[in-house]
Amino acid sequence: MPGTNELHAIAERHDADDPLAGWRDEFHVADPDLAYLDGNSLGMPPKRTFDRVERLLRDEWGSGLIRSWDHWLDMPQRVGDQLAPLIGAAPGEVAVHDSTTVNLYQIIRTALRLRPDRSVIAIDPGDFPTDRYVVDSIAAADDLTVRAGFDRLDDVAVAVRSMIDYRTAEITDIVAETARATADGALVVWDLSHAAGLHPVDLNAAGAQLAVGCTYKFLNGGPGAPAFTYVAADLIEQLDEPFHGWFAQTDQFAMGARFRPRDDIGRMLVGTPGMLGLVAAQCGIEVTAEAGIDAIRAKSIALGRFGLGCCDALGLATSTPRIDDRRGGHLCVNHPDAKRLTTRLAAERKVLADFREPDVIRLGCSPLTTRFSDVARAALAIAELSS
């Protein structure tokens, strides 16, 4: 087993050679000695976010008051257009609005209306809880059947799938799985929460029609930052989304008696957008776009390889895929005492990770802020605390 000094030396060499190392300076790092490995739950704040939000508060809201709505109204679509290239979407196919849960509920119900002759929703029983809860609530309200897994799709109306597993970081092949579902007449709603800002998703090339995702993880949008909705351009005008909110009305300020949905992605909007959250999300999206999604993905792969190497060298069990194309942005260390170890990592070693049932210490590697030395520290600390 390599010694502590040897692993740290290897990590330091990787950090010295890291072409993205300078991007950490774009973020507010309150404690340089903290190994922050929870960026897949909440990314660090970009420095520009502080200035941008303050400017909005002081100048746009404070001085502009109601007049600022002249450039706020279309912010969900403008920020969506900035996000679109990062997920392989075209301009006009993405809106940033509301929460992941709201958007997921909205898009599933909308998709169900496109398959009125089918009554099955498919989902992985191990998928993220919010996704499962939303599916269960819709099924209960509409007397639909929830199917565990995706082996059979020929009678499925909507399949709800995460591109990257929130526990193991395993990547699903969205090209193959979208094609399989489409061939069987099912619609897929892709949850990109653990992929957006990390992986160069190409929704258009995959033939994907519907997707949602959050902006507070790898996109560094901040706590409670608004989520996004993607709808393929050729499907937008077919959608009858269920909320019929004021911001989705064709002539919003006519105050008409009848709802007439917009003919663009704006028809997915619900209510008044939260401008503070939108501006913060915009900052995180900008930093990601400027650094480059391909470079981010390359470092993510390198961090994963290094972390797996640390696990192997230290005798730590891991369920994270070893094939680069199958692995997302976090590492899972499996240990029967994982919950207590995660607490001790923070209290005794200044390593912030998180725990996932039943036995996972999850090390989130956010490429723009995570150092190889952070990963080495975490692996060594887990090995020492569990010995």
Coordinates of C-alpha atoms in Angstrom, one line a residue:
M1 CA 0.0 0.0 0.0
P2 CA 1.4 3.4 -0.9
G3 CA 2.1 5.7 1.9
T4 CA 0.4 9.0 2.7
N5 CA 3.3 11.0 1.3
E6 CA 3.4 9.1 -2.0
L7 CA -0.3 9.5 -2.7
H8 CA -0.2 13.2 -1.9
A9 CA 2.9 13.6 -4.1
I10 CA 1.0 12.0 -7.0
A11 CA -2.0 14.2 -6.4
E12 CA 0.2 17.3 -6.3
R13 CA 1.7 16.4 -9.7
H14 CA -1.8 16.0 -11.2
D15 CA -2.8 19.4 -9.7
A16 CA 0.3 21.1 -11.2
D17 CA -0.5 19.7 -14.6
D18 CA -4.2 20.4 -14.5
P19 CA -5.2 22.7 -17.4
L20 CA -8.4 23.7 -15.4
A21 CA -6.6 24.5 -12.1
G22 CA -6.9 28.3 -12.7
W23 CA -10.7 28.1 -12.8
R24 CA -10.8 27.5 -9.1
D25 CA -9.8 31.1 -8.7
E26 CA -13.2 32.1 -10.3
F27 CA -14.9 30.8 -7.2
H28 CA -15.3 32.0 -3.7
V29 CA -13.3 29.6 -1.6
A30 CA -13.8 30.5 2.1
D31 CA -11.4 27.8 3.4
P32 CA -8.6 26.7 1.1
D33 CA -7.8 23.9 3.5
L34 CA -11.2 22.3 3.2
A35 CA -11.5 19.3 0.8
Y36 CA -15.0 20.0 -0.6
L37 CA -16.3 16.9 -2.2
D38 CA -20.0 17.7 -2.2
G39 CA -20.2 19.8 -5.3
N40 CA -22.6 17.3 -6.9
S41 CA -25.1 18.4 -4.2
L42 CA -24.3 22.1 -4.1
G43 CA -21.6 23.7 -6.2
M44 CA -19.3 26.4 -4.9
P45 CA -20.4 30.0 -5.6
P46 CA -18.7 31.8 -8.5
K47 CA -17.2 35.1 -7.4
R48 CA -19.1 36.9 -10.2
T49 CA -22.4 35.8 -8.6
F50 CA -21.9 38.0 -5.6
D51 CA -21.4 41.1 -7.8
R52 CA -24.2 40.2 -10.2
V53 CA -26.8 39.6 -7.5
E54 CA -25.8 42.7 -5.6
R55 CA -26.2 44.7 -8.8
L56 CA -29.6 43.3 -9.4
L57 CA -30.6 44.1 -5.8
R58 CA -29.2 47.6 -5.7
D59 CA -29.6 48.9 -9.3
E60 CA -32.3 46.8 -11.1
W61 CA -34.7 46.2 -8.2
G62 CA -33.5 49.1 -6.0
S63 CA -33.4 51.8 -8.6
G64 CA -35.2 50.4 -11.6
L65 CA -38.1 49.0 -9.6
I66 CA -41.0 47.8 -11.8
R67 CA -39.2 49.3 -14.9
S68 CA -36.7 46.4 -14.7
W69 CA -39.3 44.0 -15.9
D70 CA -38.6 45.3 -19.4
H71 CA -35.5 43.2 -19.5
W72 CA -36.5 40.6 -16.9
L73 CA -39.5 39.1 -18.6
D74 CA -37.6 36.9 -21.0
M75 CA -34.8 35.9 -18.6
P76 CA -36.0 32.2 -18.4
Q77 CA -35.6 31.8 -22.1
R78 CA -32.4 33.9 -22.4
V79 CA -30.7 31.9 -19.6
G80 CA -32.0 28.7 -21.3
D81 CA -30.3 29.7 -24.5
Q82 CA -27.1 30.1 -22.7
L83 CA -27.5 26.6 -21.1
A84 CA -28.6 24.9 -24.3
P85 CA -25.2 24.3 -25.9
L86 CA -24.0 22.6 -22.7
I87 CA -26.7 19.9 -23.1
G88 CA -26.8 19.7 -26.8
A89 CA -30.0 21.6 -27.4
A90 CA -30.8 24.4 -29.9
P91 CA -31.8 28.0 -29.1
G92 CA -35.4 28.1 -28.1
E93 CA -35.6 24.6 -26.7
V94 CA -34.6 25.3 -23.0
A95 CA -36.2 27.5 -20.3
V96 CA -34.8 27.9 -16.8
H97 CA -37.7 28.2 -14.4
D98 CA -39.1 26.8 -11.2
S99 CA -37.7 23.7 -9.3
T100 CA -36.7 20.3 -10.6
T101 CA -39.7 18.7 -8.9
V102 CA -42.2 21.2 -10.4
N103 CA -40.7 20.9 -13.8
L104 CA -40.6 17.1 -13.6
Y105 CA -44.2 16.9 -12.6
Q106 CA -45.2 19.3 -15.3
I107 CA -43.3 17.6 -18.1
I108 CA -44.5 14.1 -17.1
R109 CA -48.1 15.2 -17.0
T110 CA -47.6 17.0 -20.3
A111 CA -46.0 13.9 -21.9
L112 CA -48.9 11.7 -20.7
R113 CA -51.3 13.8 -22.6
L114 CA -49.4 12.9 -25.8
R115 CA -50.0 9.2 -25.1
P116 CA -53.7 9.0 -24.0
D117 CA -54.0 5.4 -25.1
R118 CA -51.3 4.2 -22.7
S119 CA -51.5 4.0 -18.9
V120 CA -48.0 2.9 -17.7
I121 CA -45.2 5.0 -16.4
A122 CA -41.8 3.3 -16.1
I123 CA -39.1 4.2 -13.7
D124 CA -36.1 2.6 -12.0
P125 CA -37.1 1.7 -8.4
G126 CA -33.7 2.9 -7.3
D127 CA -33.9 6.3 -9.0
F128 CA -33.7 9.6 -7.2
P129 CA -36.5 9.8 -4.6
T130 CA -38.0 13.0 -6.1
D131 CA -38.4 11.3 -9.4
R132 CA -40.1 8.3 -7.9
Y133 CA -42.3 10.3 -5.6
V134 CA -43.5 12.5 -8.5
V135 CA -44.3 9.4 -10.6
D136 CA -46.1 7.7 -7.8
S137 CA -48.2 10.8 -7.1
I138 CA -49.2 11.2 -10.7
A139 CA -50.0 7.5 -11.1
A140 CA -52.2 7.6 -7.9
A141 CA -54.1 10.7 -9.1
D142 CA -54.7 9.4 -12.6
D143 CA -55.1 5.7 -11.9
L144 CA -52.0 4.7 -13.9
T145 CA -49.6 1.8 -13.4
V146 CA -46.0 2.4 -12.3
R147 CA -43.6 -0.2 -13.8
A148 CA -40.3 -0.9 -12.2
G149 CA -37.6 -0.9 -14.8
F150 CA -37.5 -0.6 -18.6
D151 CA -37.5 -4.2 -19.9
R152 CA -40.8 -3.7 -21.6
L153 CA -41.8 -0.4 -23.2
D154 CA -44.4 -1.3 -25.8
D155 CA -47.2 -0.3 -23.6
V156 CA -45.4 2.5 -21.7
A157 CA -46.6 6.1 -22.1
V158 CA -43.7 7.8 -20.3
A159 CA -40.3 6.5 -19.1
V160 CA -38.6 8.6 -16.5
R161 CA -34.9 8.1 -16.4
S162 CA -31.8 9.7 -14.9
M163 CA -28.8 9.9 -17.2
I164 CA -26.3 9.5 -14.3
D165 CA -27.2 7.4 -11.3
Y166 CA -27.1 9.6 -8.1
R167 CA -25.5 6.8 -6.1
T168 CA -23.0 4.9 -8.3
A169 CA -22.4 7.6 -11.0
E170 CA -23.1 5.1 -13.7
I171 CA -24.0 6.7 -17.0
T172 CA -27.0 5.5 -19.1
D173 CA -26.6 5.5 -22.9
I174 CA -29.2 8.1 -23.8
V175 CA -28.8 7.5 -27.5
A176 CA -29.5 3.8 -27.3
E177 CA -32.2 4.1 -24.7
T178 CA -34.0 6.9 -26.4
A179 CA -34.0 5.0 -29.7
R180 CA -35.3 1.9 -28.0
A181 CA -38.2 3.8 -26.3
T182 CA -39.1 5.7 -29.4
A183 CA -39.2 2.4 -31.4
D184 CA -41.8 1.1 -28.9
G185 CA -43.8 4.3 -28.9
A186 CA -42.9 5.6 -25.5
L187 CA -41.7 9.0 -24.5
V188 CA -38.6 9.5 -22.3
V189 CA -38.2 12.2 -19.8
W190 CA -34.5 12.5 -19.0
D191 CA -33.4 13.8 -15.7
L192 CA -30.0 15.5 -16.3
S193 CA -29.5 16.7 -12.7
H194 CA -26.2 14.9 -12.2
A195 CA -25.0 15.4 -15.8
A196 CA -25.6 19.1 -16.7
G197 CA -22.4 21.1 -16.4
L198 CA -20.3 17.9 -16.1
H199 CA -21.0 15.8 -19.1
P200 CA -21.3 17.0 -22.8
V201 CA -24.9 15.8 -23.2
D202 CA -26.1 15.9 -26.8
L203 CA -29.9 15.8 -26.5
N204 CA -30.5 16.7 -30.2
A205 CA -28.1 14.1 -31.5
A206 CA -29.7 11.5 -29.2
G207 CA -33.2 12.2 -30.5
A208 CA -34.3 13.1 -27.0
Q209 CA -37.5 15.0 -26.8
L210 CA -38.0 15.9 -23.1
A211 CA -35.6 16.6 -20.2
V212 CA -35.3 18.4 -16.9
G213 CA -32.4 19.1 -14.6
C214 CA -31.2 21.3 -11.8
T215 CA -28.6 24.1 -11.9
Y216 CA -27.3 24.0 -8.3
K217 CA -25.0 21.0 -8.7
F218 CA -22.2 21.1 -11.3
L219 CA -23.6 24.3 -12.8
N220 CA -23.0 26.1 -9.5
G221 CA -26.2 28.1 -9.5
G222 CA -26.6 28.3 -5.8
P223 CA -29.1 26.8 -3.2
G224 CA -32.6 26.6 -4.6
A225 CA -31.4 27.8 -8.0
P226 CA -34.1 27.3 -10.7
A227 CA -34.1 24.1 -12.7
F228 CA -34.5 23.8 -16.5
T229 CA -36.9 22.2 -19.0
Y230 CA -35.9 21.0 -22.4
V231 CA -38.4 20.3 -25.2
A232 CA -37.4 19.4 -28.7
A233 CA -38.4 22.1 -31.1
D234 CA -40.7 20.0 -33.2
L235 CA -42.7 18.9 -30.2
I236 CA -43.2 22.3 -28.4
E237 CA -46.5 23.3 -30.2
Q238 CA -48.0 19.8 -29.5
L239 CA -47.7 20.2 -25.8
D240 CA -50.7 21.0 -23.6
E241 CA -48.9 21.5 -20.2
P242 CA -51.1 21.3 -17.2
F243 CA -50.5 24.5 -15.2
H244 CA -51.6 27.2 -17.7
G245 CA -49.7 29.9 -15.9
W246 CA -49.8 33.6 -16.6
F247 CA -46.2 33.6 -18.1
A248 CA -47.2 31.0 -20.6
Q249 CA -50.0 33.1 -22.1
T250 CA -49.6 34.2 -25.7
D251 CA -50.5 37.9 -24.9
Q252 CA -49.6 38.0 -21.3
F253 CA -50.6 41.6 -20.6
A254 CA -53.9 41.5 -22.5
M255 CA -55.4 39.9 -19.3
G256 CA -57.7 37.9 -21.6
A257 CA -60.4 35.6 -20.4
R258 CA -59.1 32.5 -22.2
F259 CA -55.7 30.9 -22.0
R260 CA -53.9 30.6 -25.2
P261 CA -50.4 29.0 -24.8
R262 CA -47.4 30.5 -26.4
D263 CA -46.0 28.7 -29.4
D264 CA -42.4 28.6 -28.1
I265 CA -40.6 27.1 -25.0
G266 CA -42.2 29.9 -23.0
R267 CA -45.4 27.8 -22.8
M268 CA -43.6 25.7 -20.2
L269 CA -43.4 28.7 -17.8
V270 CA -45.6 28.8 -14.8
G271 CA -45.5 32.0 -12.7
T272 CA -43.3 35.0 -12.1
P273 CA -39.6 33.9 -12.3
G274 CA -37.4 34.4 -9.3
M275 CA -34.9 36.9 -10.6
L276 CA -32.3 36.5 -7.9
G277 CA -32.1 32.7 -8.5
L278 CA -32.1 33.2 -12.3
V279 CA -29.2 35.6 -12.2
A280 CA -27.2 33.3 -9.9
A281 CA -27.9 30.4 -12.2
Q282 CA -26.8 32.4 -15.2
C283 CA -23.4 33.1 -13.5
G284 CA -22.8 29.4 -12.9
I285 CA -23.8 28.6 -16.5
E286 CA -21.5 31.3 -17.8
V287 CA -18.5 30.0 -15.9
T288 CA -19.1 26.5 -17.2
A289 CA -19.5 27.6 -20.8
E290 CA -16.3 29.7 -20.6
A291 CA -14.3 26.8 -19.2
G292 CA -15.7 24.5 -21.8
I293 CA -17.7 21.4 -21.3
D294 CA -15.3 19.1 -23.1
A295 CA -12.4 20.2 -20.9
I296 CA -14.6 19.8 -17.8
R297 CA -15.5 16.3 -18.9
A298 CA -11.8 15.4 -19.5
K299 CA -10.9 16.5 -16.0
S300 CA -13.9 14.6 -14.6
I301 CA -12.6 11.4 -16.2
A302 CA -9.1 12.1 -14.8
L303 CA -10.4 12.7 -11.3
G304 CA -12.4 9.5 -11.5
R305 CA -9.4 7.4 -12.6
F306 CA -7.3 8.9 -9.9
G307 CA -9.9 8.3 -7.2
L308 CA -10.4 4.7 -8.3
G309 CA -6.7 4.2 -8.2
C310 CA -6.6 5.6 -4.6
C311 CA -9.4 3.2 -3.6
D312 CA -7.5 0.3 -5.1
A313 CA -4.3 1.3 -3.5
L314 CA -5.9 1.7 -0.1
G315 CA -8.2 -1.4 -0.2
L316 CA -11.4 0.6 -0.3
A317 CA -14.5 -0.9 -1.8
T318 CA -16.2 1.0 -4.6
S319 CA -19.3 0.5 -6.8
T320 CA -18.3 3.3 -9.2
P321 CA -17.9 2.1 -12.8
R322 CA -14.3 1.8 -14.0
I323 CA -15.0 2.4 -17.7
D324 CA -14.6 6.1 -18.4
D325 CA -17.6 6.3 -20.7
R326 CA -19.9 4.7 -18.0
R327 CA -18.8 7.0 -15.1
G328 CA -20.1 10.4 -14.1
G329 CA -18.7 12.9 -11.7
H330 CA -18.7 11.3 -8.3
L331 CA -17.0 8.3 -6.6
C332 CA -18.7 5.9 -4.3
V333 CA -16.8 4.3 -1.4
N334 CA -18.8 1.5 0.1
H335 CA -18.4 0.8 3.8
P336 CA -20.9 -0.7 6.3
D337 CA -20.2 2.2 8.7
A338 CA -20.4 4.9 5.9
K339 CA -22.8 7.2 7.7
R340 CA -20.6 7.6 10.8
L341 CA -17.4 7.8 8.7
T342 CA -18.9 10.7 6.6
T343 CA -19.6 12.6 9.8
R344 CA -16.1 12.0 11.1
L345 CA -14.5 13.1 7.8
A346 CA -16.0 16.5 8.3
A347 CA -15.4 16.8 12.0
E348 CA -11.9 15.4 12.2
R349 CA -10.3 15.8 8.7
K350 CA -12.0 18.8 7.1
V351 CA -13.3 16.6 4.3
L352 CA -16.9 17.3 3.2
A353 CA -18.5 14.4 1.5
D354 CA -22.0 13.0 1.8
F355 CA -23.7 9.8 2.8
R356 CA -26.2 7.8 0.7
E357 CA -28.1 4.8 1.9
P358 CA -27.3 2.1 2.6
D359 CA -23.5 2.2 2.7
V360 CA -22.1 4.9 0.4
I361 CA -19.7 7.7 1.1
R362 CA -20.1 9.8 -2.0
L363 CA -17.2 11.9 -3.1
G364 CA -18.4 14.6 -5.5
C365 CA -15.7 15.7 -7.9
S366 CA -16.7 19.0 -9.5
P367 CA -14.0 19.6 -12.1
L368 CA -13.7 23.4 -11.8
T369 CA -13.2 23.4 -8.1
T370 CA -12.1 19.9 -7.0
R371 CA -8.3 19.3 -6.7
F372 CA -6.7 15.9 -7.1
S373 CA -5.2 16.5 -3.6
D374 CA -8.8 16.8 -2.3
V375 CA -9.5 13.3 -3.6
A376 CA -6.3 11.9 -2.2
R377 CA -7.0 13.4 1.3
A378 CA -10.5 11.9 1.3
A379 CA -9.4 8.5 0.3
L380 CA -6.6 8.4 2.8
A381 CA -8.9 9.7 5.6
I382 CA -11.5 7.1 4.9
A383 CA -8.8 4.4 5.0
E384 CA -7.3 5.7 8.2
L385 CA -10.7 6.2 10.0
S386 CA -12.0 2.8 9.0
S387 CA -8.9 0.8 10.0

